[in-house]
Coordinates of C-alpha atoms in Angstrom, one line a residue:
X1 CA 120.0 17.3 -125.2
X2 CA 121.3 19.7 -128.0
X3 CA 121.4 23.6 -126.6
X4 CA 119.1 24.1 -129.7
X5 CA 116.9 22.4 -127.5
X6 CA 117.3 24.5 -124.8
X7 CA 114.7 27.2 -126.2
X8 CA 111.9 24.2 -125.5
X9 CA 112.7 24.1 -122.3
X10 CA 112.2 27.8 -122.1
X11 CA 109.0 27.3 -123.7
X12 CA 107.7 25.5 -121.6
X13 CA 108.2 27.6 -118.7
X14 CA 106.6 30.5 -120.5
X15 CA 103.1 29.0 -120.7
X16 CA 103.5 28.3 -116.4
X17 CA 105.2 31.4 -115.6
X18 CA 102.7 33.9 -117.7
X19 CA 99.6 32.3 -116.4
X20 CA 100.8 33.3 -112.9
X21 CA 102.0 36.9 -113.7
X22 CA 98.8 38.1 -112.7
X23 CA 98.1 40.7 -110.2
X24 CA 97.6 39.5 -107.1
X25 CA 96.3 41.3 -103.8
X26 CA 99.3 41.1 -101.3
X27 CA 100.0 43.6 -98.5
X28 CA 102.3 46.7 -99.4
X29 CA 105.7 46.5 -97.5
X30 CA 106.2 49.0 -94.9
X31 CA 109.6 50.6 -94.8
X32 CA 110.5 53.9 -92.7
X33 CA 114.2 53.8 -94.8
X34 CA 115.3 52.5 -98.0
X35 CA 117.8 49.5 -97.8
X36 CA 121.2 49.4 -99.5
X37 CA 120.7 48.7 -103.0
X38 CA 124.2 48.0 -104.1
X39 CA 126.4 44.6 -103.5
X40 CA 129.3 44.3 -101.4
X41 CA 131.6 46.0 -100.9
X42 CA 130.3 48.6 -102.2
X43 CA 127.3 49.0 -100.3
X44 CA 124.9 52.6 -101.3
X45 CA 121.6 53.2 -100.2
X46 CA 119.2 56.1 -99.9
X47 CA 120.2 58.2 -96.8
X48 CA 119.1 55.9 -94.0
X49 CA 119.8 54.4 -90.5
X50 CA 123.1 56.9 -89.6
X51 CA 122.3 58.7 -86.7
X52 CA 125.5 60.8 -87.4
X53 CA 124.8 64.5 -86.2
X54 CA 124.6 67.4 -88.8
X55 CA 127.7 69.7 -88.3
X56 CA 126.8 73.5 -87.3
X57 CA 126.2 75.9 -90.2
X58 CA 128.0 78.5 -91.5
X59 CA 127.3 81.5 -91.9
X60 CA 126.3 81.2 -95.7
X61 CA 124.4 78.2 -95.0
X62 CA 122.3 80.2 -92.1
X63 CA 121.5 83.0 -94.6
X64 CA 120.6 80.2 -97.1
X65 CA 118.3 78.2 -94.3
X66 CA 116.5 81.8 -92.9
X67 CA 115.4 82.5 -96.9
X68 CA 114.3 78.9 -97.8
X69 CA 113.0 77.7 -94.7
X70 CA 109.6 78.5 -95.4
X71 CA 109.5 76.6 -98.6
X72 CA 110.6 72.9 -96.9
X73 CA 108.4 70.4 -96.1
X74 CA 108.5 67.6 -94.2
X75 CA 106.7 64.9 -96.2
X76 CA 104.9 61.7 -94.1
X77 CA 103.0 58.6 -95.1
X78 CA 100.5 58.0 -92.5
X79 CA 98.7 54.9 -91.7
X80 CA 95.1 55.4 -93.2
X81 CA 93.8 53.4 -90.2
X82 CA 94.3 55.6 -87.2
X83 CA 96.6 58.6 -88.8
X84 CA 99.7 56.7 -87.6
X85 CA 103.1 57.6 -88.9
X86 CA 104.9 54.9 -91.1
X87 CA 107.9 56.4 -92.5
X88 CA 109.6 60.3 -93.2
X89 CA 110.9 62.5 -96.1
X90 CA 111.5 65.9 -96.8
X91 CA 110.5 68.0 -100.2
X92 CA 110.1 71.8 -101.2
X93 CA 108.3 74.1 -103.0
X94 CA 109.0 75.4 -106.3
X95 CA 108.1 78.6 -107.2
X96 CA 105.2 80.3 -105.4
X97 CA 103.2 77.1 -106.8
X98 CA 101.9 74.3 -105.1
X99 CA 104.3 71.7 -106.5
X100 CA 106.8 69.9 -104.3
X101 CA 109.7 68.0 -105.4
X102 CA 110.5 64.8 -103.2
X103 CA 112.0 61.5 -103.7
X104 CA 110.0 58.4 -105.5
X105 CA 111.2 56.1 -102.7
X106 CA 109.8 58.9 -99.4
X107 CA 106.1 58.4 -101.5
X108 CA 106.4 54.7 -102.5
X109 CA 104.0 53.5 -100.0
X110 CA 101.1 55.6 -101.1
X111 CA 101.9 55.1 -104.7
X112 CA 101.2 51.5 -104.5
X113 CA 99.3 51.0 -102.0
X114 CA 96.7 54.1 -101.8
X115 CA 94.0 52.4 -100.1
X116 CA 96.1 51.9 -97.2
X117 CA 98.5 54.8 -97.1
X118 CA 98.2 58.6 -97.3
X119 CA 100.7 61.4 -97.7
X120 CA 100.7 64.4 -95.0
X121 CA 103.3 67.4 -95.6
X122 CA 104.1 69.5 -92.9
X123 CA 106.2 72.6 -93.0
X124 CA 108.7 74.7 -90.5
X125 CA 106.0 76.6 -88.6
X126 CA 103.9 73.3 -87.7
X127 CA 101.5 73.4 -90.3
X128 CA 100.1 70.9 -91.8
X129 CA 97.8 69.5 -95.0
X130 CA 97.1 66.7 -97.2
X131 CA 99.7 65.7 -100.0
X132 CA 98.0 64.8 -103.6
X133 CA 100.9 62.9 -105.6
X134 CA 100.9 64.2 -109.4
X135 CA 103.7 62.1 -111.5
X136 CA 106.6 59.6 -110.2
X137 CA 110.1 58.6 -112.2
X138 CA 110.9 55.5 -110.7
X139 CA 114.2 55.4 -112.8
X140 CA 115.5 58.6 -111.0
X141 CA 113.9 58.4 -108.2
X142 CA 111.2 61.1 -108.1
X143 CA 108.2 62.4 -107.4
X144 CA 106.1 65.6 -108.2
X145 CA 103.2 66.3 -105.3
X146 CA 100.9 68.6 -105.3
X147 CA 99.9 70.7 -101.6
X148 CA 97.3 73.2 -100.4
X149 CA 99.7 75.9 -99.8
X150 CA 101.9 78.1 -101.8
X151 CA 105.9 78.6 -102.0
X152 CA 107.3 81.6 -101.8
X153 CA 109.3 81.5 -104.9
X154 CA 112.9 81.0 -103.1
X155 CA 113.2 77.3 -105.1
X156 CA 113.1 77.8 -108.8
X157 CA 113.3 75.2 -111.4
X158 CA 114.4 77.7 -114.6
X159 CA 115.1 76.2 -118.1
X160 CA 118.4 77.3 -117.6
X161 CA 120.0 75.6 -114.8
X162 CA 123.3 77.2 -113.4
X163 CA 126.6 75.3 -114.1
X164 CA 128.5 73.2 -111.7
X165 CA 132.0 73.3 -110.7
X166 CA 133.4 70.8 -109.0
X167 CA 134.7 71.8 -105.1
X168 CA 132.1 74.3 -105.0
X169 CA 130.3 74.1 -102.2
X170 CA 126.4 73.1 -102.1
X171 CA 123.8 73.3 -99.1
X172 CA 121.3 70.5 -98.3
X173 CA 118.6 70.9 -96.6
X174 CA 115.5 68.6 -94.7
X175 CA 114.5 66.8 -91.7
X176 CA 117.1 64.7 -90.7
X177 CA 115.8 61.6 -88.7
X178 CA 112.8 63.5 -87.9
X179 CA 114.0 65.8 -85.5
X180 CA 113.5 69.3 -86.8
X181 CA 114.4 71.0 -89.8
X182 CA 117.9 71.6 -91.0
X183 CA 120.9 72.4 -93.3
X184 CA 124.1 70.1 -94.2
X185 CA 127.4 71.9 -96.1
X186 CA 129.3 70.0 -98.5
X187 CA 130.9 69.9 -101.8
X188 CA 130.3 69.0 -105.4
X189 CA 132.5 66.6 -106.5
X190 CA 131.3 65.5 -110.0
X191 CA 129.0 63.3 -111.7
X192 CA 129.0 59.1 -110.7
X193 CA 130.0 57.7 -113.8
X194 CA 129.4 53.9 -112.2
X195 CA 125.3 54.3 -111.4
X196 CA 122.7 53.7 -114.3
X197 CA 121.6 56.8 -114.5
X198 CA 123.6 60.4 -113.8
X199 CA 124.0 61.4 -109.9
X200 CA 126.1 64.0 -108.0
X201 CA 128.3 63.1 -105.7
X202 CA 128.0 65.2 -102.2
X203 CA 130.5 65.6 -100.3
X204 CA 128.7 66.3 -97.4
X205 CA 125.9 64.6 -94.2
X206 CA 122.5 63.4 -95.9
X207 CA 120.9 61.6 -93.3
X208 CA 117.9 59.5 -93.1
X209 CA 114.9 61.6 -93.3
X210 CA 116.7 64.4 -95.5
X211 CA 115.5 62.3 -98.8
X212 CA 113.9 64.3 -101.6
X213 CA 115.1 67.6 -100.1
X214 CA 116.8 70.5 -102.4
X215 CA 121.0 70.7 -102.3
X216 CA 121.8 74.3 -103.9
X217 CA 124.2 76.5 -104.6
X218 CA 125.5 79.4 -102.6
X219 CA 123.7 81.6 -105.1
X220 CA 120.0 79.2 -104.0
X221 CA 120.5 77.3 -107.7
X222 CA 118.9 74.0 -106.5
X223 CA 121.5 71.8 -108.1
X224 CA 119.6 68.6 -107.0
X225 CA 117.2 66.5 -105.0
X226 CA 118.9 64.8 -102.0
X227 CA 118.7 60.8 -102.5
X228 CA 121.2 58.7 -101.1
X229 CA 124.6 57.8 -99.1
X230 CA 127.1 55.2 -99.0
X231 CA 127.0 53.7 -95.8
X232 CA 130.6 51.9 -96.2
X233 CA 132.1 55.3 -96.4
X234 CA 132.5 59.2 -94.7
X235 CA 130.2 61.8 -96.0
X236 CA 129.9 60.4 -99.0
X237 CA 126.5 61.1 -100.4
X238 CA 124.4 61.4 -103.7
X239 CA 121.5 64.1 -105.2
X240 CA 119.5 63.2 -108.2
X241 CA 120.4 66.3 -110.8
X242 CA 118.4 68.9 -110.7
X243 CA 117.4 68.7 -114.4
X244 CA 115.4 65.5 -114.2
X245 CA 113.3 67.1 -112.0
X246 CA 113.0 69.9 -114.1
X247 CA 111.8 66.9 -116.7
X248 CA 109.5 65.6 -114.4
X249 CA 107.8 69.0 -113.4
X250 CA 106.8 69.4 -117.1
X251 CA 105.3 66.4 -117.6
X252 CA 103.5 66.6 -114.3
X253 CA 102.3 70.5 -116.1
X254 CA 101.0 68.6 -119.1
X255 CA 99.1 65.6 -118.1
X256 CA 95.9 66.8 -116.7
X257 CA 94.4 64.6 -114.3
X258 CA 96.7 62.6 -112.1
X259 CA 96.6 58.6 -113.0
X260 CA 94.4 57.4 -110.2
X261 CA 96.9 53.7 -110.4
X262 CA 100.4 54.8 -110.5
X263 CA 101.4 50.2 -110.8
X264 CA 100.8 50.5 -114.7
X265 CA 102.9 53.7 -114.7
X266 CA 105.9 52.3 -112.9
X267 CA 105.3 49.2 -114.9
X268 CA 106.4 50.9 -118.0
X269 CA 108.6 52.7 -116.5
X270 CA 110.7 49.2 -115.6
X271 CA 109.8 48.2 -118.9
X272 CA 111.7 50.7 -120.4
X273 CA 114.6 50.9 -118.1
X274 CA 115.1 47.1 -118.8
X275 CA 115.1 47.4 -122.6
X276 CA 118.3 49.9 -122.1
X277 CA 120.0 48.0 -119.4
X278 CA 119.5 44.5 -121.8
X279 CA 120.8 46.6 -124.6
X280 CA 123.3 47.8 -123.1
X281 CA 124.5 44.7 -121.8
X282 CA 124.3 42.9 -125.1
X283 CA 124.9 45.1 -127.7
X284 CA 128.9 43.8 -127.7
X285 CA 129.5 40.5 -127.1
X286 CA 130.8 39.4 -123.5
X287 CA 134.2 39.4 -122.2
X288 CA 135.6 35.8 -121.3
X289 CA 137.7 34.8 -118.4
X290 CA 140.0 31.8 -117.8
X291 CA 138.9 29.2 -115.0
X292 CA 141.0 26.6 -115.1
X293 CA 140.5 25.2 -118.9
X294 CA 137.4 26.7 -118.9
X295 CA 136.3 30.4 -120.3
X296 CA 133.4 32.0 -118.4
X297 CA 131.6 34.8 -119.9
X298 CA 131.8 38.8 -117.2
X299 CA 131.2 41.9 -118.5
X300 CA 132.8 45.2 -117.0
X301 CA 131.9 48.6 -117.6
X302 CA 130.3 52.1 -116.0
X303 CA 127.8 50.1 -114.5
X304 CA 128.8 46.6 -113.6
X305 CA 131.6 45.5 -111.6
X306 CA 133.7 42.3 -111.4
X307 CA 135.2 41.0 -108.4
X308 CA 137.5 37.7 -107.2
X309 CA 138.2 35.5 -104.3
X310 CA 139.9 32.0 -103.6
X311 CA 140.4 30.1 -100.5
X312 CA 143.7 28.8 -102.1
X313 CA 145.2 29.1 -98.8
X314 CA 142.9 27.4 -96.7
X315 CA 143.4 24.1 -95.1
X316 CA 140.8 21.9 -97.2
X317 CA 141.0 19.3 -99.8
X318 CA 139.4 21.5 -102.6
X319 CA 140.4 24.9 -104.0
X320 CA 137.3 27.2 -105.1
X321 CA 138.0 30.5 -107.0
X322 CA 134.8 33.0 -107.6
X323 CA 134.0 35.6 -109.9
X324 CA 131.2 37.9 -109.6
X325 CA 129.9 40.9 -111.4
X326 CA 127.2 42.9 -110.6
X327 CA 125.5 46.1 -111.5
X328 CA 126.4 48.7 -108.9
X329 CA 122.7 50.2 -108.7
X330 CA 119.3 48.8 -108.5
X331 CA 115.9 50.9 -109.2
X332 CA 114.3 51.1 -105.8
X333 CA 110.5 50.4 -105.6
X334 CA 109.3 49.5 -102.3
X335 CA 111.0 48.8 -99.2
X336 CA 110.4 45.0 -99.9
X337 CA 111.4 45.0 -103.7
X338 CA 114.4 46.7 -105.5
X339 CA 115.1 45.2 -109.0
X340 CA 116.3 46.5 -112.7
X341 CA 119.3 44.7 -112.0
X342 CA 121.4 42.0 -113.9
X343 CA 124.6 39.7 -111.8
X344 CA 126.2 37.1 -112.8
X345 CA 128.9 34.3 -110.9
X346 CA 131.3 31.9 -112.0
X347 CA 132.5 29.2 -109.2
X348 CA 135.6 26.9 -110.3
X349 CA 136.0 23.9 -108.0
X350 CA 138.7 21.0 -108.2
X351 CA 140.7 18.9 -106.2
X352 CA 143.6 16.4 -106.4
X353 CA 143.0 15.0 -102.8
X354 CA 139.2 13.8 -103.0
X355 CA 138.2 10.8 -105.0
X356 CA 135.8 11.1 -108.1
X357 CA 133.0 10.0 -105.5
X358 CA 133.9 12.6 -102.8
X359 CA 133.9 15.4 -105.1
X360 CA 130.8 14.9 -106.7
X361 CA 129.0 15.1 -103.9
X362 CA 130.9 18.2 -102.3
X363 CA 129.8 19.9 -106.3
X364 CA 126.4 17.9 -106.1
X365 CA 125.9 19.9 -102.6
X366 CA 127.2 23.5 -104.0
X367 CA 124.7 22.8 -106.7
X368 CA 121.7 22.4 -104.6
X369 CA 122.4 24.7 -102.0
X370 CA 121.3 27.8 -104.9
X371 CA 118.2 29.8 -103.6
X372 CA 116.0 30.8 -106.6
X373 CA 113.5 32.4 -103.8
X374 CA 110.0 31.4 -102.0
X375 CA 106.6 31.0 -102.8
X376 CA 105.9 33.4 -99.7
X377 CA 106.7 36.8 -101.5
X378 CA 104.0 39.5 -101.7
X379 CA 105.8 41.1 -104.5
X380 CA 106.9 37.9 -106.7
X381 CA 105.1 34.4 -107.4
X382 CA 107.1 31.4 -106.4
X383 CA 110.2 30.1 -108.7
X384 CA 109.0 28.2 -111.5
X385 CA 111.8 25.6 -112.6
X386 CA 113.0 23.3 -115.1
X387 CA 116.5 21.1 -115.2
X388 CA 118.1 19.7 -118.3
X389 CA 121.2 18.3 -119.1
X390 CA 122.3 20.1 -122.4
X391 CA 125.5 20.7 -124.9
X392 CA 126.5 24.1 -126.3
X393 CA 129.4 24.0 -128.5
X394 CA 132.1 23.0 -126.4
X395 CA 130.6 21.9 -123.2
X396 CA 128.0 19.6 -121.6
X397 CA 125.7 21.2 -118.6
X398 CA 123.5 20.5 -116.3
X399 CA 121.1 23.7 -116.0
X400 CA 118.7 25.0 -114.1
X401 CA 116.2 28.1 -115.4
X402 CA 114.1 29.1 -112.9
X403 CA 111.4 32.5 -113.6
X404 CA 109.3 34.4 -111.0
X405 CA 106.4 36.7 -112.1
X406 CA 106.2 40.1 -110.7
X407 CA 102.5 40.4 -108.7
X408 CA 101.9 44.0 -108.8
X409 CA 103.8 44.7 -112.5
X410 CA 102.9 42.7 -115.5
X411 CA 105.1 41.8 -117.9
X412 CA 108.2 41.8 -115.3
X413 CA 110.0 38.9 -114.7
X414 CA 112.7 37.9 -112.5
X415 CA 114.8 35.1 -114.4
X416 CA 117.3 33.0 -112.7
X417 CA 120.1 30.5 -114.5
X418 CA 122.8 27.9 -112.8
X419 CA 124.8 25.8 -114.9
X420 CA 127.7 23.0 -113.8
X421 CA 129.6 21.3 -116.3
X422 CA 129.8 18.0 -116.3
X423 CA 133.4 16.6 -118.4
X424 CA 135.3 16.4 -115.3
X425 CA 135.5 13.9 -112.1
X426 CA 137.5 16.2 -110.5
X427 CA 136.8 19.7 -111.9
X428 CA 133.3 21.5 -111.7
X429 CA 132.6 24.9 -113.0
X430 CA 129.1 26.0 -111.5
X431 CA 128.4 29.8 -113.5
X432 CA 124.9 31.9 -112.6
X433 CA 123.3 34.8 -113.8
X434 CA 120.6 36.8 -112.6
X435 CA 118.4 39.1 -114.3
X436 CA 115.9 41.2 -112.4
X437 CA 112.8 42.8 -113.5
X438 CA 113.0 42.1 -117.5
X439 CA 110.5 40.7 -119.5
X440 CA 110.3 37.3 -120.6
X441 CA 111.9 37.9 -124.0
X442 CA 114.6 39.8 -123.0
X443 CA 115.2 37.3 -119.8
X444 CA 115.3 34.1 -122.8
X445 CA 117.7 36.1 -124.3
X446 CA 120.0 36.9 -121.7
X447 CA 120.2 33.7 -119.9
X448 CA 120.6 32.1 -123.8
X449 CA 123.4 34.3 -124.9
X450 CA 124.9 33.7 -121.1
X451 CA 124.5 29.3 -121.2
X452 CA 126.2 29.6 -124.9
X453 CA 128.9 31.8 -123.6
X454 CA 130.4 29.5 -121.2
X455 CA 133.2 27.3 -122.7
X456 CA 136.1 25.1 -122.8
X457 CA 139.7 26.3 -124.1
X458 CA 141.3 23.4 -126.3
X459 CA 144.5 21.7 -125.4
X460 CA 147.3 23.3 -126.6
X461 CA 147.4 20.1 -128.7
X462 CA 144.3 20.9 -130.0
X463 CA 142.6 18.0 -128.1
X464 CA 140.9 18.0 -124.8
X465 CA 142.6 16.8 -122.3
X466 CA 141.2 13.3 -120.8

């Protein structure tokens, strides 16, 4: 089978996997914290499950706290069904409005699932109300509520927002794992060039519970919205910048009535973000690495990562070298489902000890021990999947395309490629890519441009060696 081919096998999973991207009713995943979104080693995720206690305040950051304090909230979602507490944020007021600023991921479960979740805010005298979410920006991790009580203008969102300097020192403040409200001293140390979109790095304690609370300046600036922390490092920790909050509150000014379904929202919302993250991917043609004779297609840059390992040195009959690249970020939706994310793996096996027999079953079993997912998945139908055998210019395959359609979000896609080559007895170069939350045209087009990237250097004679 030609690799020209290859787009009617494509074909004729798109007829299968559209008919089941429907909506379907599924449960909403309950999650108190928001998992690590980023692959090893470097492991991020929004501030969560460190029970590390908050260093006293100084002096500044007391005078800070004793002005602002009445302007925090703590923001819950409650079980509809008996009032019962499911998970914990924290937000604030802005202005002497009844806005609040929060975190996407602290109102998640009442976003998509409304019927079964409700918002409660409570503040740092006790009191308590309803919480009435306005406008969400899934892509930074956002969320504009609205609550029956006022601010008492210390929080101000101006079109002007005051400059940063990095070392200066900022002042974060919440309800760190829900036991009373608080304030954390750190530094600003600069924008993170290597996440999707812009964050600050704190240098300072955000722990669970502290998401979507304000980080400002000595001055009260609110420089941004507390949202994450690496949990492989110390005190290292990340704020959404203040202005796309600022972006948010407008739009949340100018649409009138509230959308009464935020899914479609969110939907284009992912939409968008994987046009950008395709394009940007694309746009230049992919880098190519040697395996062995063969040249495997990686890309590095801001946001994706490459990394390398071999058991060369282990006592088997087979050497393996990997190569993985990944996106250091992922857009979080629900405790069950983080996507917007592209990886891809190269795996080079050989021997000169096994017989032709021997190794192809040890590649045969590497082969078919690939998890494309389960058909139990609230969030995602079950894997779809066609194998070929198929040529591209320089190397026969074996391939595997398997797609899953997003329940709640139509239009989103989760496509899966694995291809082994097939000219070798005693060689096998097994590559996969990954692409999370696209649609189907742009997943075709990855996994495409990915199968006829992968090749095989020529001799230095010009030949292939036998």
């Amino acid at each position: 089978m030609k690799l020209s081919n290859f787009a009617l096998l494509l074909a004729g999973l798109c007829a299968t996997a559209g008919a089941q991207a429907a909506p379907a009713a599924a449960p909403a995943a309950s999650a108190a914290s928001v998992p690590p979104v980023k692959p090893p080693p470097a492991t991020a995720a929004p501030a969560a499950n460190e029970h590390a206690a908050l260093p006293p305040p100084s002096s500044a950051a007391q005078k800070l706290y004793t002005a602002a304090r009445a302007d925090i909230l703590q923001v819950r979602v409650l079980l509809k069904n008996g009032r019962t507490q499911s998970s914990v944020g924290s937000g604030f007021l802005i202005g002497t409005g009844d806005l609040v600023v929060s975190n996407y991921h602290v109102v998640s479960q009442f976003a998509l699932d409304p019927d079964t979740y409700v918002g409660e805010w409570v503040d740092t005298s006790g009191q308590r109300g309803n919480v009435e979410l306005l406008a969400v920006d899934v892509l930074h991790d956002l969320a504009v509520l609205r609550v029956n009580r006022h601010g008492t203008g210390f929080f101000k969102m101006p079109e002007q927002l005051a400059p940063l300097t990095q070392g200066q020192y900022l002042y974060s403040m919440g309800n760190p794992l829900d036991l009373g409200f608080a304030i954390s001293e750190g530094a600003y140390n600069g924008v993170v060039t290597r996440s999707f979109y812009d964050q600050l790095m704190f240098t300072g304690p955000i722990n669970s519970g502290m998401s979507g609370g304000p980080s400002v300046t000595a001055n009260g600036d609110v420089a941004g919205i507390n949202v994450s922390k690496r949990l492989d490092g110390e005190l290292v920790s990340f704020l959404v910048p203040a202005r796309y909050a600022q972006q948010l509150l407008a739009k949340a000014a100018q649409q009138g009535k509230p959308p009464k379904d935020f899914k479609p929202l969110v939907t284009a919302q992912l939409l968008a973000h994987q046009d950008v993250m395709l394009a940007r991917l694309l746009d230049t043609p992919l880098s190519l690495k040697a395996m062995g004779p063969y040249r495997v297609p990686v890309r590095e840059s801001d946001q994706m990562r490459c990394w390398g390992r071999s058991n060369v040195k282990a006592d088997k009959p087979y050497t393996i070298d990997n190569t993985s690249c990944a996106m250091e970020s992922a857009l979080f939706i629900s405790g069950a489902l983080q996507t917007g994310q592209v990886s891809m793996r190269h795996e080079f096996l050989r021997s000169s000890e096994l017989g032709a027999l021997r190794f192809s079953q040890l590649a045969s079993a590497s082969f078919k021990n690939e998890n494309f997912g389960n058909y139990k998945s609230a969030n995602l139908t079950g894997p779809h999947c066609t194998e070929q055998f198929v040529k591209n210019a320089t190397l026969p395959l074996r391939a595997v395309l398997c797609v899953r359609a997003y329940r709640k979000f139509t239009g989103l896609y989760d496509f899966a490629l694995l291809a082994a080559s097939t000219d070798e007895p005693l060689m096998s170069l097994q590559s996969r890519i990954d692409a999370r939350g696209v649609s189907y045209a742009n997943g075709v087009r990855v996994t495409r441009t990915f199968l006829e990237a992968l090749s095989r250097a020529p001799s230095a004679s010009g030949a292939r060696k036998p």
